[in-house]
Tab-separated table of C-alpha atoms in Angstrom:
chain	number	residue	atom	x	y	z
C	1	MET	CA	-74.733	-50.833	237.242
C	2	ALA	CA	-73.305	-48.663	234.377
C	3	TYR	CA	-74.948	-45.062	234.327
C	4	SER	CA	-73.822	-42.528	231.963
C	5	VAL	CA	-75.465	-39.967	229.832
C	6	LEU	CA	-74.095	-38.478	226.869
C	7	VAL	CA	-74.727	-34.560	225.629
C	8	THR	CA	-73.784	-33.429	222.861
C	9	GLY	CA	-74.686	-30.457	220.712
C	10	GLY	CA	-73.129	-28.232	218.401
C	11	ALA	CA	-70.429	-25.312	219.097
C	12	ARG	CA	-71.223	-22.689	222.248
C	13	SER	CA	-74.209	-24.810	222.866
C	14	GLY	CA	-73.784	-25.436	226.220
C	15	LYS	CA	-72.878	-28.783	225.580
C	16	SER	CA	-70.715	-28.372	229.040
C	17	ARG	CA	-72.324	-26.353	231.274
C	18	ILE	CA	-75.175	-29.026	230.966
C	19	ALA	CA	-72.776	-32.127	232.071
C	20	GLU	CA	-71.486	-30.429	234.681
C	21	ALA	CA	-74.527	-29.592	236.379
C	22	ARG	CA	-76.103	-33.118	235.504
C	23	CYS	CA	-72.561	-34.736	236.802
C	24	LEU	CA	-72.504	-32.966	239.992
C	25	GLU	CA	-76.332	-34.388	240.432
C	26	PHE	CA	-74.640	-37.284	240.477
C	27	GLY	CA	-72.666	-36.439	244.124
C	28	ALA	CA	-69.465	-34.341	244.622
C	29	PRO	CA	-66.180	-33.824	244.269
C	30	ALA	CA	-66.532	-35.129	241.057
C	31	VAL	CA	-63.968	-36.200	238.102
C	32	TYR	CA	-62.981	-34.230	235.201
C	33	ILE	CA	-61.602	-35.653	232.447
C	34	ALA	CA	-60.136	-33.475	229.781
C	35	THR	CA	-59.647	-35.151	226.544
C	36	ALA	CA	-57.435	-31.289	225.012
C	37	GLN	CA	-54.861	-30.801	224.336
C	38	ALA	CA	-52.732	-27.289	224.503
C	39	HIS	CA	-51.754	-27.110	221.094
C	40	ASP	CA	-52.146	-23.050	220.557
C	41	ASP	CA	-53.357	-19.955	222.611
C	42	GLU	CA	-57.232	-20.342	221.686
C	43	MET	CA	-57.237	-23.404	222.547
C	44	ARG	CA	-54.851	-22.602	226.650
C	45	ALA	CA	-58.307	-19.570	226.493
C	46	ARG	CA	-60.574	-22.132	226.068
C	47	ILE	CA	-58.607	-24.347	228.734
C	48	ALA	CA	-58.347	-21.682	231.379
C	49	GLU	CA	-62.048	-20.386	230.623
C	50	HIS	CA	-63.392	-23.771	231.091
C	51	GLN	CA	-61.587	-24.635	234.347
C	52	ALA	CA	-62.270	-21.387	236.038
C	53	ARG	CA	-65.703	-22.006	235.808
C	54	ARG	CA	-65.500	-25.166	237.958
C	55	GLY	CA	-65.126	-24.795	241.522
C	56	PRO	CA	-63.494	-26.606	244.136
C	57	GLU	CA	-66.074	-29.280	243.868
C	58	TRP	CA	-63.760	-30.969	240.890
C	59	ARG	CA	-60.682	-32.822	240.595
C	60	THR	CA	-59.167	-32.962	237.016
C	61	ILE	CA	-57.411	-35.494	235.611
C	62	SER	CA	-55.606	-35.410	231.764
C	63	ALA	CA	-56.674	-37.828	229.255
C	64	PRO	CA	-56.278	-36.674	225.812
C	65	VAL	CA	-55.789	-40.404	224.464
C	66	GLU	CA	-56.038	-43.378	227.209
C	67	LEU	CA	-59.368	-42.372	227.988
C	68	ALA	CA	-60.239	-46.041	228.712
C	69	ALA	CA	-57.314	-46.639	230.936
C	70	ALA	CA	-58.355	-43.088	233.551
C	71	LEU	CA	-62.354	-44.060	233.640
C	72	ALA	CA	-61.459	-47.700	234.749
C	73	GLU	CA	-58.451	-45.789	237.393
C	74	SER	CA	-61.139	-43.407	238.547
C	75	ASP	CA	-63.858	-45.126	239.464
C	76	GLY	CA	-65.493	-44.381	242.543
C	77	ALA	CA	-67.033	-40.659	241.902
C	78	PRO	CA	-69.264	-39.541	239.535
C	79	ARG	CA	-66.899	-38.485	236.147
C	80	LEU	CA	-67.941	-36.271	233.409
C	81	VAL	CA	-65.538	-36.180	230.204
C	82	ASP	CA	-65.345	-33.066	227.878
C	83	CYS	CA	-64.857	-34.242	225.238
C	84	LEU	CA	-64.969	-37.397	222.846
C	85	THR	CA	-64.804	-34.912	219.937
C	86	LEU	CA	-61.711	-33.684	220.387
C	87	TRP	CA	-60.497	-37.239	222.204
C	88	LEU	CA	-61.118	-39.030	218.771
C	89	SER	CA	-59.853	-36.008	216.903
C	90	ASN	CA	-55.924	-36.786	218.790
C	91	LEU	CA	-56.517	-40.545	218.422
C	92	MET	CA	-57.236	-39.650	214.677
C	93	LEU	CA	-53.863	-37.035	214.475
C	94	ALA	CA	-51.629	-39.420	216.193
C	95	GLY	CA	-52.499	-42.197	214.307
C	96	HIS	CA	-54.079	-44.375	216.694
C	97	ASP	CA	-57.124	-47.455	215.163
C	98	TRP	CA	-59.750	-45.462	216.549
C	99	ARG	CA	-62.658	-48.728	216.413
C	100	ALA	CA	-60.654	-50.331	218.490
C	101	ALA	CA	-60.966	-47.180	220.956
C	102	GLY	CA	-63.932	-47.076	220.480
C	103	GLU	CA	-64.408	-50.132	220.984
C	104	GLU	CA	-62.709	-50.018	224.528
C	105	LEU	CA	-64.364	-47.048	225.380
C	106	ILE	CA	-68.003	-49.119	224.985
C	107	ALA	CA	-67.206	-52.182	226.101
C	108	VAL	CA	-64.868	-49.775	229.828
C	109	LEU	CA	-68.264	-47.883	230.441
C	110	ALA	CA	-69.851	-51.344	230.487
C	111	THR	CA	-68.128	-51.890	233.945
C	112	GLN	CA	-68.399	-48.784	235.631
C	113	VAL	CA	-70.399	-48.711	238.627
C	114	SER	CA	-70.412	-44.894	239.227
C	115	PRO	CA	-72.113	-42.684	237.001
C	116	VAL	CA	-70.369	-41.397	233.933
C	117	VAL	CA	-71.181	-37.723	232.107
C	118	LEU	CA	-69.709	-37.705	228.596
C	119	VAL	CA	-69.721	-34.655	226.245
C	120	SER	CA	-69.877	-34.460	222.543
C	121	ASN	CA	-69.948	-32.449	218.883
C	122	GLU	CA	-72.320	-32.078	216.399
C	123	VAL	CA	-70.048	-32.075	213.129
C	124	GLY	CA	-71.983	-34.056	210.655
C	125	MET	CA	-75.094	-30.808	209.837
C	126	GLY	CA	-72.814	-28.438	207.669
C	127	ILE	CA	-72.109	-28.853	203.597
C	128	VAL	CA	-70.430	-32.206	202.963
C	129	PRO	CA	-66.559	-30.411	203.725
C	130	GLU	CA	-64.120	-30.899	200.713
C	131	ASN	CA	-61.896	-32.369	202.892
C	132	ALA	CA	-61.729	-35.888	202.924
C	133	LEU	CA	-59.655	-35.891	206.307
C	134	ALA	CA	-62.590	-33.921	207.773
C	135	ARG	CA	-65.516	-36.158	205.844
C	136	ALA	CA	-63.793	-39.159	207.980
C	137	PHE	CA	-64.139	-36.919	211.178
C	138	ARG	CA	-66.973	-36.604	210.372
C	139	ASP	CA	-68.407	-39.704	209.900
C	140	ALA	CA	-65.893	-41.375	213.265
C	141	ALA	CA	-66.727	-38.268	215.075
C	142	GLY	CA	-71.263	-39.108	214.250
C	143	LEU	CA	-70.117	-43.055	214.461
C	144	ILE	CA	-68.949	-42.663	218.201
C	145	ASN	CA	-71.932	-40.664	219.569
C	146	GLN	CA	-73.952	-43.650	218.136
C	147	TRP	CA	-72.422	-46.300	220.043
C	148	VAL	CA	-72.038	-43.906	223.712
C	149	ALA	CA	-75.982	-43.031	222.894
C	150	GLN	CA	-77.020	-46.624	222.579
C	151	ASP	CA	-75.999	-48.085	225.314
C	152	ALA	CA	-76.388	-44.597	227.125
C	153	GLN	CA	-79.278	-43.989	229.917
C	154	GLU	CA	-79.809	-39.975	228.862
C	155	VAL	CA	-78.765	-38.313	226.267
C	156	ILE	CA	-79.985	-34.955	225.351
C	157	PHE	CA	-78.993	-32.786	222.858
C	158	ALA	CA	-78.337	-28.793	223.959
C	159	VAL	CA	-79.715	-26.003	221.522
C	160	SER	CA	-78.997	-22.578	222.554
C	161	GLY	CA	-78.047	-23.998	226.411
C	162	LEU	CA	-80.769	-25.375	227.569
C	163	PRO	CA	-81.246	-29.285	227.110
C	164	LEU	CA	-83.098	-30.877	224.631
C	165	LYS	CA	-84.202	-34.621	225.370
C	166	VAL	CA	-84.047	-37.180	223.428
C	167	LYS	CA	-83.699	-40.577	225.175
D	1	MET	CA	-104.452	-41.759	201.228
D	2	ALA	CA	-101.141	-41.027	201.131
D	3	TYR	CA	-98.577	-41.773	204.131
D	4	SER	CA	-95.069	-40.383	204.056
D	5	VAL	CA	-92.312	-39.877	206.470
D	6	LEU	CA	-89.147	-37.946	206.501
D	7	VAL	CA	-86.220	-38.420	208.521
D	8	THR	CA	-83.751	-36.133	208.580
D	9	GLY	CA	-80.504	-35.512	210.469
D	10	GLY	CA	-77.163	-35.138	210.284
D	11	ALA	CA	-73.997	-36.759	208.636
D	12	ARG	CA	-74.138	-40.358	210.992
D	13	SER	CA	-76.531	-40.014	212.610
D	14	GLY	CA	-78.386	-43.001	212.190
D	15	LYS	CA	-80.576	-42.300	209.602
D	16	SER	CA	-81.063	-44.701	207.181
D	17	ARG	CA	-80.429	-47.197	209.895
D	18	ILE	CA	-83.622	-45.127	211.801
D	19	ALA	CA	-85.614	-45.342	208.833
D	20	GLU	CA	-85.062	-49.178	207.166
D	21	ALA	CA	-86.707	-50.142	210.924
D	22	ARG	CA	-89.660	-47.772	210.275
D	23	CYS	CA	-90.210	-49.149	206.313
D	24	LEU	CA	-90.663	-52.273	207.348
D	25	GLU	CA	-93.331	-51.674	210.413
D	26	PHE	CA	-95.157	-50.992	207.211
D	27	GLY	CA	-94.082	-54.831	205.682
D	28	ALA	CA	-92.086	-56.682	203.862
D	29	PRO	CA	-90.329	-57.081	200.934
D	30	ALA	CA	-89.679	-53.678	201.048
D	31	VAL	CA	-88.400	-51.113	197.789
D	32	TYR	CA	-85.095	-49.623	198.608
D	33	ILE	CA	-84.739	-46.612	195.926
D	34	ALA	CA	-81.248	-45.645	196.047
D	35	THR	CA	-80.278	-41.987	195.127
D	36	ALA	CA	-76.269	-42.551	194.909
D	37	GLN	CA	-73.855	-42.719	191.717
D	38	ALA	CA	-70.569	-45.035	192.649
D	39	HIS	CA	-68.795	-41.833	191.360
D	40	ASP	CA	-65.547	-42.953	193.084
D	41	ASP	CA	-63.679	-44.964	195.940
D	42	GLU	CA	-65.818	-43.578	199.461
D	43	MET	CA	-69.030	-43.420	197.717
D	44	ARG	CA	-69.053	-47.865	196.739
D	45	ALA	CA	-67.901	-48.242	199.393
D	46	ARG	CA	-70.330	-46.616	200.910
D	47	ILE	CA	-73.238	-47.684	199.192
D	48	ALA	CA	-71.088	-51.380	199.750
D	49	GLU	CA	-71.507	-50.519	203.657
D	50	HIS	CA	-75.499	-50.171	203.304
D	51	GLN	CA	-76.339	-53.074	200.821
D	52	ALA	CA	-74.308	-55.093	203.572
D	53	ARG	CA	-76.302	-54.168	206.520
D	54	ARG	CA	-80.319	-54.534	204.537
D	55	GLY	CA	-80.727	-58.183	204.266
D	56	PRO	CA	-83.680	-60.686	201.760
D	57	GLU	CA	-86.330	-58.084	203.375
D	58	TRP	CA	-85.268	-55.776	200.452
D	59	ARG	CA	-85.156	-55.441	196.548
D	60	THR	CA	-82.627	-52.310	194.953
D	61	ILE	CA	-83.960	-49.328	192.426
D	62	SER	CA	-81.686	-47.520	191.376
D	63	ALA	CA	-83.140	-43.788	190.935
D	64	PRO	CA	-80.015	-40.883	191.383
D	65	VAL	CA	-82.335	-38.638	189.005
D	66	GLU	CA	-85.330	-40.441	188.063
D	67	LEU	CA	-86.972	-40.012	191.219
D	68	ALA	CA	-91.080	-39.735	191.116
D	69	ALA	CA	-91.165	-42.146	188.381
D	70	ALA	CA	-89.133	-44.533	190.538
D	71	LEU	CA	-92.137	-44.089	192.978
D	72	ALA	CA	-94.642	-44.319	190.713
D	73	GLU	CA	-93.162	-47.741	188.779
D	74	SER	CA	-92.731	-48.833	192.513
D	75	ASP	CA	-96.213	-48.228	194.145
D	76	GLY	CA	-97.518	-51.527	195.978
D	77	ALA	CA	-94.802	-52.039	198.547
D	78	PRO	CA	-93.524	-49.576	200.962
D	79	ARG	CA	-90.219	-47.599	199.532
D	80	LEU	CA	-87.577	-46.476	201.335
D	81	VAL	CA	-85.972	-43.755	199.599
D	82	ASP	CA	-81.960	-42.817	200.436
D	83	CYS	CA	-81.748	-40.219	199.981
D	84	LEU	CA	-82.992	-36.865	199.414
D	85	THR	CA	-80.264	-35.023	199.524
D	86	LEU	CA	-78.053	-36.878	197.154
D	87	TRP	CA	-80.301	-37.218	194.756
D	88	LEU	CA	-81.292	-33.024	194.802
D	89	SER	CA	-77.195	-32.610	194.597
D	90	ASN	CA	-77.733	-35.419	190.769
D	91	LEU	CA	-80.208	-32.840	189.654
D	92	MET	CA	-77.961	-29.557	190.269
D	93	LEU	CA	-74.975	-31.274	188.863
D	94	ALA	CA	-76.730	-32.784	185.398
D	95	GLY	CA	-78.317	-28.677	185.488
D	96	HIS	CA	-82.135	-29.626	186.155
D	97	ASP	CA	-84.650	-27.552	187.517
D	98	TRP	CA	-84.543	-28.749	190.739
D	99	ARG	CA	-87.553	-26.864	191.559
D	100	ALA	CA	-89.518	-28.381	189.481
D	101	ALA	CA	-88.379	-32.072	189.964
D	102	GLY	CA	-89.363	-31.563	193.809
D	103	GLU	CA	-92.751	-30.294	192.968
D	104	GLU	CA	-93.190	-33.450	190.478
D	105	LEU	CA	-91.726	-35.109	194.183
D	106	ILE	CA	-94.853	-33.520	195.928
D	107	ALA	CA	-97.046	-34.527	193.762
D	108	VAL	CA	-95.955	-37.993	193.596
D	109	LEU	CA	-96.060	-38.750	196.798
D	110	ALA	CA	-99.515	-37.838	197.192
D	111	THR	CA	-100.687	-40.605	194.710
D	112	GLN	CA	-99.165	-43.417	196.371
D	113	VAL	CA	-101.317	-46.455	197.867
D	114	SER	CA	-98.402	-47.751	199.740
D	115	PRO	CA	-95.810	-45.994	201.827
D	116	VAL	CA	-92.515	-43.839	201.334
D	117	VAL	CA	-89.938	-43.274	204.273
D	118	LEU	CA	-87.487	-41.038	202.709
D	119	VAL	CA	-84.103	-40.094	204.710
D	120	SER	CA	-82.622	-36.450	204.394
D	121	ASN	CA	-79.626	-34.403	205.299
D	122	GLU	CA	-78.724	-31.242	207.307
D	123	VAL	CA	-76.588	-29.867	205.640
D	124	GLY	CA	-76.998	-25.987	207.196
D	125	MET	CA	-76.408	-25.548	210.371
D	126	GLY	CA	-73.094	-24.890	209.966
D	127	ILE	CA	-70.904	-21.662	208.793
D	128	VAL	CA	-72.248	-19.917	205.732
D	129	PRO	CA	-70.736	-21.682	202.966
D	130	GLU	CA	-68.007	-19.061	201.261
D	131	ASN	CA	-68.648	-21.133	197.789
D	132	ALA	CA	-71.984	-19.594	196.124
D	133	LEU	CA	-72.835	-22.952	194.539
D	134	ALA	CA	-72.125	-25.175	198.335
D	135	ARG	CA	-74.640	-22.151	199.603
D	136	ALA	CA	-77.521	-22.601	196.576
D	137	PHE	CA	-77.243	-26.318	197.314
D	138	ARG	CA	-77.902	-25.952	201.161
D	139	ASP	CA	-80.469	-23.775	200.478
D	140	ALA	CA	-82.140	-25.291	197.606
D	141	ALA	CA	-81.818	-29.032	200.581
D	142	GLY	CA	-83.677	-26.776	203.727
D	143	LEU	CA	-86.684	-25.919	201.043
D	144	ILE	CA	-86.943	-29.827	199.747
D	145	ASN	CA	-86.980	-30.728	203.814
D	146	GLN	CA	-89.279	-28.330	204.195
D	147	TRP	CA	-91.547	-29.024	201.003
D	148	VAL	CA	-91.527	-33.494	202.224
D	149	ALA	CA	-91.699	-32.343	205.947
D	150	GLN	CA	-95.475	-30.695	204.934
D	151	ASP	CA	-97.062	-33.158	203.614
D	152	ALA	CA	-95.569	-36.021	205.476
D	153	GLN	CA	-97.349	-37.635	208.227
D	154	GLU	CA	-94.430	-38.214	211.001
D	155	VAL	CA	-91.169	-36.554	210.584
D	156	ILE	CA	-88.007	-37.682	212.750
D	157	PHE	CA	-85.130	-36.045	213.274
D	158	ALA	CA	-81.814	-38.583	213.457
D	159	VAL	CA	-79.317	-37.376	216.782
D	160	SER	CA	-76.330	-39.636	217.831
D	161	GLY	CA	-78.669	-42.623	216.584
D	162	LEU	CA	-82.048	-42.112	218.403
D	163	PRO	CA	-85.175	-40.825	216.561
D	164	LEU	CA	-86.487	-36.785	217.628
D	165	LYS	CA	-90.065	-36.452	216.842
D	166	VAL	CA	-90.948	-33.596	215.532
D	167	LYS	CA	-93.731	-34.291	213.934
S	1	MET	CA	-93.713	-7.755	232.205
S	2	ALA	CA	-90.839	-8.781	229.420
S	3	TYR	CA	-92.018	-11.619	226.638
S	4	SER	CA	-89.524	-12.889	224.383
S	5	VAL	CA	-89.298	-16.143	222.099
S	6	LEU	CA	-86.710	-17.364	220.148
S	7	VAL	CA	-86.694	-19.079	217.510
S	8	THR	CA	-83.246	-20.506	216.021
S	9	GLY	CA	-82.457	-23.585	213.674
S	10	GLY	CA	-80.302	-24.106	210.125
S	11	ALA	CA	-80.115	-22.196	206.365
S	12	ARG	CA	-83.554	-23.029	205.333
S	13	SER	CA	-85.150	-24.369	207.856
S	14	GLY	CA	-88.225	-22.126	208.465
S	15	LYS	CA	-87.772	-20.086	210.418
S	16	SER	CA	-88.386	-16.862	210.145
S	17	ARG	CA	-92.078	-18.588	208.989
S	18	ILE	CA	-92.380	-19.901	212.195
S	19	ALA	CA	-91.459	-16.826	213.840
S	20	GLU	CA	-93.559	-14.568	211.164
S	21	ALA	CA	-96.450	-16.373	212.199
S	22	ARG	CA	-95.520	-16.503	216.319
S	23	CYS	CA	-95.220	-12.566	216.244
S	24	LEU	CA	-99.052	-11.877	214.828
S	25	GLU	CA	-100.982	-14.635	217.229
S	26	PHE	CA	-99.496	-11.776	220.197
S	27	GLY	CA	-100.955	-8.970	217.850
S	28	ALA	CA	-101.228	-6.957	214.217
S	29	PRO	CA	-99.965	-4.507	213.076
S	30	ALA	CA	-96.581	-5.706	213.560
S	31	VAL	CA	-92.570	-4.474	213.458
S	32	TYR	CA	-89.954	-6.512	211.179
S	33	ILE	CA	-87.224	-5.317	212.821
S	34	ALA	CA	-84.561	-6.457	209.597
S	35	THR	CA	-81.161	-6.445	210.634
S	36	ALA	CA	-79.801	-7.600	207.330
S	37	GLN	CA	-77.784	-5.045	204.816
S	38	ALA	CA	-78.370	-5.444	200.436
S	39	HIS	CA	-74.297	-5.543	200.405
S	40	ASP	CA	-74.981	-7.518	197.144
S	41	ASP	CA	-77.375	-9.397	194.889
S	42	GLU	CA	-78.206	-12.604	196.438
S	43	MET	CA	-78.193	-10.678	199.411
S	44	ARG	CA	-81.121	-8.225	197.820
S	45	ALA	CA	-83.054	-11.248	196.243
S	46	ARG	CA	-83.405	-13.033	200.169
S	47	ILE	CA	-84.838	-9.985	201.534
S	48	ALA	CA	-87.229	-9.110	198.191
S	49	GLU	CA	-88.560	-13.203	198.765
S	50	HIS	CA	-88.750	-12.276	202.645
S	51	GLN	CA	-90.586	-9.134	201.726
S	52	ALA	CA	-93.386	-10.121	199.030
S	53	ARG	CA	-94.193	-12.780	201.676
S	54	ARG	CA	-95.019	-10.613	204.677
S	55	GLY	CA	-98.485	-9.137	204.060
S	56	PRO	CA	-99.722	-5.296	205.423
S	57	GLU	CA	-99.630	-6.791	208.458
S	58	TRP	CA	-96.159	-5.302	209.333
S	59	ARG	CA	-94.715	-2.433	209.380
S	60	THR	CA	-90.477	-2.976	208.710
S	61	ILE	CA	-87.644	-0.790	210.570
S	62	SER	CA	-84.286	-1.627	209.511
S	63	ALA	CA	-81.763	-2.017	212.531
S	64	PRO	CA	-78.184	-4.165	210.948
S	65	VAL	CA	-76.562	-2.813	213.858
S	66	GLU	CA	-78.105	-0.863	216.237
S	67	LEU	CA	-80.698	-3.254	217.516
S	68	ALA	CA	-81.503	-2.655	221.381
S	69	ALA	CA	-82.450	1.411	220.497
S	70	ALA	CA	-85.510	0.102	217.613
S	71	LEU	CA	-86.138	-2.157	220.411
S	72	ALA	CA	-86.189	0.762	222.592
S	73	GLU	CA	-88.118	3.203	220.290
S	74	SER	CA	-91.292	0.619	218.688
S	75	ASP	CA	-92.345	-0.754	222.114
S	76	GLY	CA	-96.137	-0.822	222.070
S	77	ALA	CA	-96.294	-4.099	219.412
S	78	PRO	CA	-95.732	-7.083	218.960
S	79	ARG	CA	-91.937	-6.633	216.901
S	80	LEU	CA	-90.375	-9.719	215.237
S	81	VAL	CA	-86.088	-9.636	214.637
S	82	ASP	CA	-84.558	-11.435	211.946
S	83	CYS	CA	-82.033	-11.984	212.277
S	84	LEU	CA	-79.146	-12.315	215.573
S	85	THR	CA	-77.191	-13.688	213.340
S	86	LEU	CA	-76.587	-11.510	210.567
S	87	TRP	CA	-77.168	-8.668	212.960
S	88	LEU	CA	-73.836	-10.038	214.863
S	89	SER	CA	-72.344	-9.912	211.507
S	90	ASN	CA	-72.773	-6.774	211.744
S	91	LEU	CA	-71.151	-5.790	214.514
S	92	MET	CA	-68.634	-7.794	214.022
S	93	LEU	CA	-67.821	-6.634	210.748
S	94	ALA	CA	-67.837	-3.273	211.688
S	95	GLY	CA	-65.376	-3.766	214.855
S	96	HIS	CA	-68.195	-3.114	217.383
S	97	ASP	CA	-67.592	-5.126	221.167
S	98	TRP	CA	-69.804	-7.555	220.468
S	99	ARG	CA	-70.109	-8.583	224.044
S	100	ALA	CA	-70.754	-5.327	224.926
S	101	ALA	CA	-73.857	-4.952	222.801
S	102	GLY	CA	-75.559	-8.722	223.757
S	103	GLU	CA	-75.583	-7.554	226.783
S	104	GLU	CA	-77.217	-4.051	226.149
S	105	LEU	CA	-79.547	-5.753	224.184
S	106	ILE	CA	-80.498	-8.485	227.073
S	107	ALA	CA	-81.104	-6.080	229.039
S	108	VAL	CA	-83.018	-3.750	226.755
S	109	LEU	CA	-85.626	-6.747	226.217
S	110	ALA	CA	-86.020	-7.408	229.736
S	111	THR	CA	-88.129	-3.682	229.759
S	112	GLN	CA	-90.576	-4.493	227.433
S	113	VAL	CA	-93.989	-4.392	227.660
S	114	SER	CA	-94.606	-5.981	224.113
S	115	PRO	CA	-93.757	-9.177	222.735
S	116	VAL	CA	-90.916	-9.924	220.473
S	117	VAL	CA	-90.121	-12.869	218.447
S	118	LEU	CA	-85.719	-12.923	218.201
S	119	VAL	CA	-84.590	-15.267	214.919
S	120	SER	CA	-81.259	-17.379	215.357
S	121	ASN	CA	-79.316	-19.264	213.084
S	122	GLU	CA	-77.768	-21.936	214.475
S	123	VAL	CA	-73.596	-22.483	212.412
S	124	GLY	CA	-72.028	-24.623	215.492
S	125	MET	CA	-72.756	-27.561	213.939
S	126	GLY	CA	-70.041	-28.984	211.127
S	127	ILE	CA	-66.842	-29.374	210.372
S	128	VAL	CA	-64.612	-26.943	213.222
S	129	PRO	CA	-63.510	-24.033	210.301
S	130	GLU	CA	-59.938	-23.523	209.678
S	131	ASN	CA	-60.303	-20.213	209.540
S	132	ALA	CA	-59.821	-17.876	212.720
S	133	LEU	CA	-62.735	-15.799	212.475
S	134	ALA	CA	-65.149	-18.319	211.368
S	135	ARG	CA	-64.969	-19.895	214.608
S	136	ALA	CA	-64.581	-16.705	216.759
S	137	PHE	CA	-67.769	-15.881	214.494
S	138	ARG	CA	-69.648	-18.985	215.535
S	139	ASP	CA	-68.783	-19.095	219.024
S	140	ALA	CA	-70.169	-15.779	219.592
S	141	ALA	CA	-73.310	-17.045	217.678
S	142	GLY	CA	-73.421	-19.571	219.658
S	143	LEU	CA	-73.010	-17.616	223.127
S	144	ILE	CA	-75.838	-14.446	221.810
S	145	ASN	CA	-78.307	-17.666	221.939
S	146	GLN	CA	-77.383	-18.592	225.184
S	147	TRP	CA	-77.715	-15.640	226.166
S	148	VAL	CA	-81.166	-14.694	224.847
S	149	ALA	CA	-82.619	-17.954	225.398
S	150	GLN	CA	-81.825	-18.449	229.250
S	151	ASP	CA	-84.319	-14.886	229.123
S	152	ALA	CA	-86.718	-15.774	226.592
S	153	GLN	CA	-90.124	-17.541	228.159
S	154	GLU	CA	-90.005	-19.508	224.718
S	155	VAL	CA	-87.171	-21.766	222.642
S	156	ILE	CA	-88.038	-23.126	219.366
S	157	PHE	CA	-85.950	-24.864	217.024
S	158	ALA	CA	-87.181	-25.315	213.687
S	159	VAL	CA	-86.324	-28.616	211.743
S	160	SER	CA	-87.500	-28.799	208.797
S	161	GLY	CA	-90.321	-26.282	208.643
S	162	LEU	CA	-91.586	-27.574	211.240
S	163	PRO	CA	-91.059	-25.959	215.312
S	164	LEU	CA	-89.504	-28.443	217.813
S	165	LYS	CA	-89.885	-26.872	220.966
S	166	VAL	CA	-87.207	-26.364	223.429
S	167	LYS	CA	-88.134	-24.358	226.058
């Protein structure tokens, strides 16, 4: 039976660390499904920092867009998806239908045998952005979080590096 | 005795859905007090989407500015105010004294016989806006939330569509 | 044995009021360690408002940058640091090494005999800022919050003026 965990929170709230620890509780080795694309130095530095923290218990898969396929192919070990927000950003920048991709993700999650921990970002608690694209993005990010949270067995809100149990 | 519920959260956090369900628990038909003004297509689309989700259990009143009066006139059935943040925005754009309007709201809420569920937005958890008006708005929004929460019997923080009980 | 409390939350979430009440529970008179600098009228008005709310139970120290020293020198009474986010901003604007200052803060907190309550801001739950400096600031603010929260005995997340216990 499918088991998924959503870990959400703001920037630098300790989401990834909480999610990594939770994922390894399900067993090791685990699979790290990275959605980040190294477009620039800032992002490359952040990816390198995340990789350095993870040890040999992890096998890394890159899935900037084809997340549902990566999940389907990697079933059999606990998976960590880090993160949904970058995946959504990649989808929208590439002109994909993010609603269809989100529905496909939910459908694939429901069929997984091994647990999946998904990291996501809270981006909707600031002032309404003046930029229409930024508004569309934060609306989509909020909806994706709701869809994943609805089916998840656990939902954790990270505050200052600490887990606050929501579900 | 007055009974009010505040449902707060970020954009697309499922606030309205949680608030609608809580309101109907108090009884039906209920009154939906809409503070949105359909200035542009984006807002019209959002209002239409919200209306389509609500069924025949709801009677809708529009109160973009005169919220206290709308509450006083509609007492006798459960009310849902959606949302305080748009109401505050309408007040400030029209040059009204939002502090006086906020105090009037609190005073009217204290006299209501039927329950009132109020939806509000978290807008103060991003980077400090460079725009002075945006800073004034987020300060006012935070204070209105505090005033309503102080007198409320229940306060719910919506995270990824799920309710987190604060009070 | 050192005892510290972190109170975090968005703008106008009632953080300072919650932190002041918690600090006075440890005893009075208490020491208010202010990190704000009165650069402009808006900030002067906010500082004056905060001071007017505090009564004679407080002695005020100004420490816009030298926070660790101010803590070391004021040990012997409960202290309230308001707030870490402005302190970090002062550090970064003055070109200081904020990581070293953060580590120094954590080390000094561990040696305090009297309790310390620290106020901080959530700034990472909005859309990713376009400005690189703003991104660096919100990353640093998030890390400082994590460091302080990890060693704290209590962590409180303020929502609409109400405390949500995280630790």
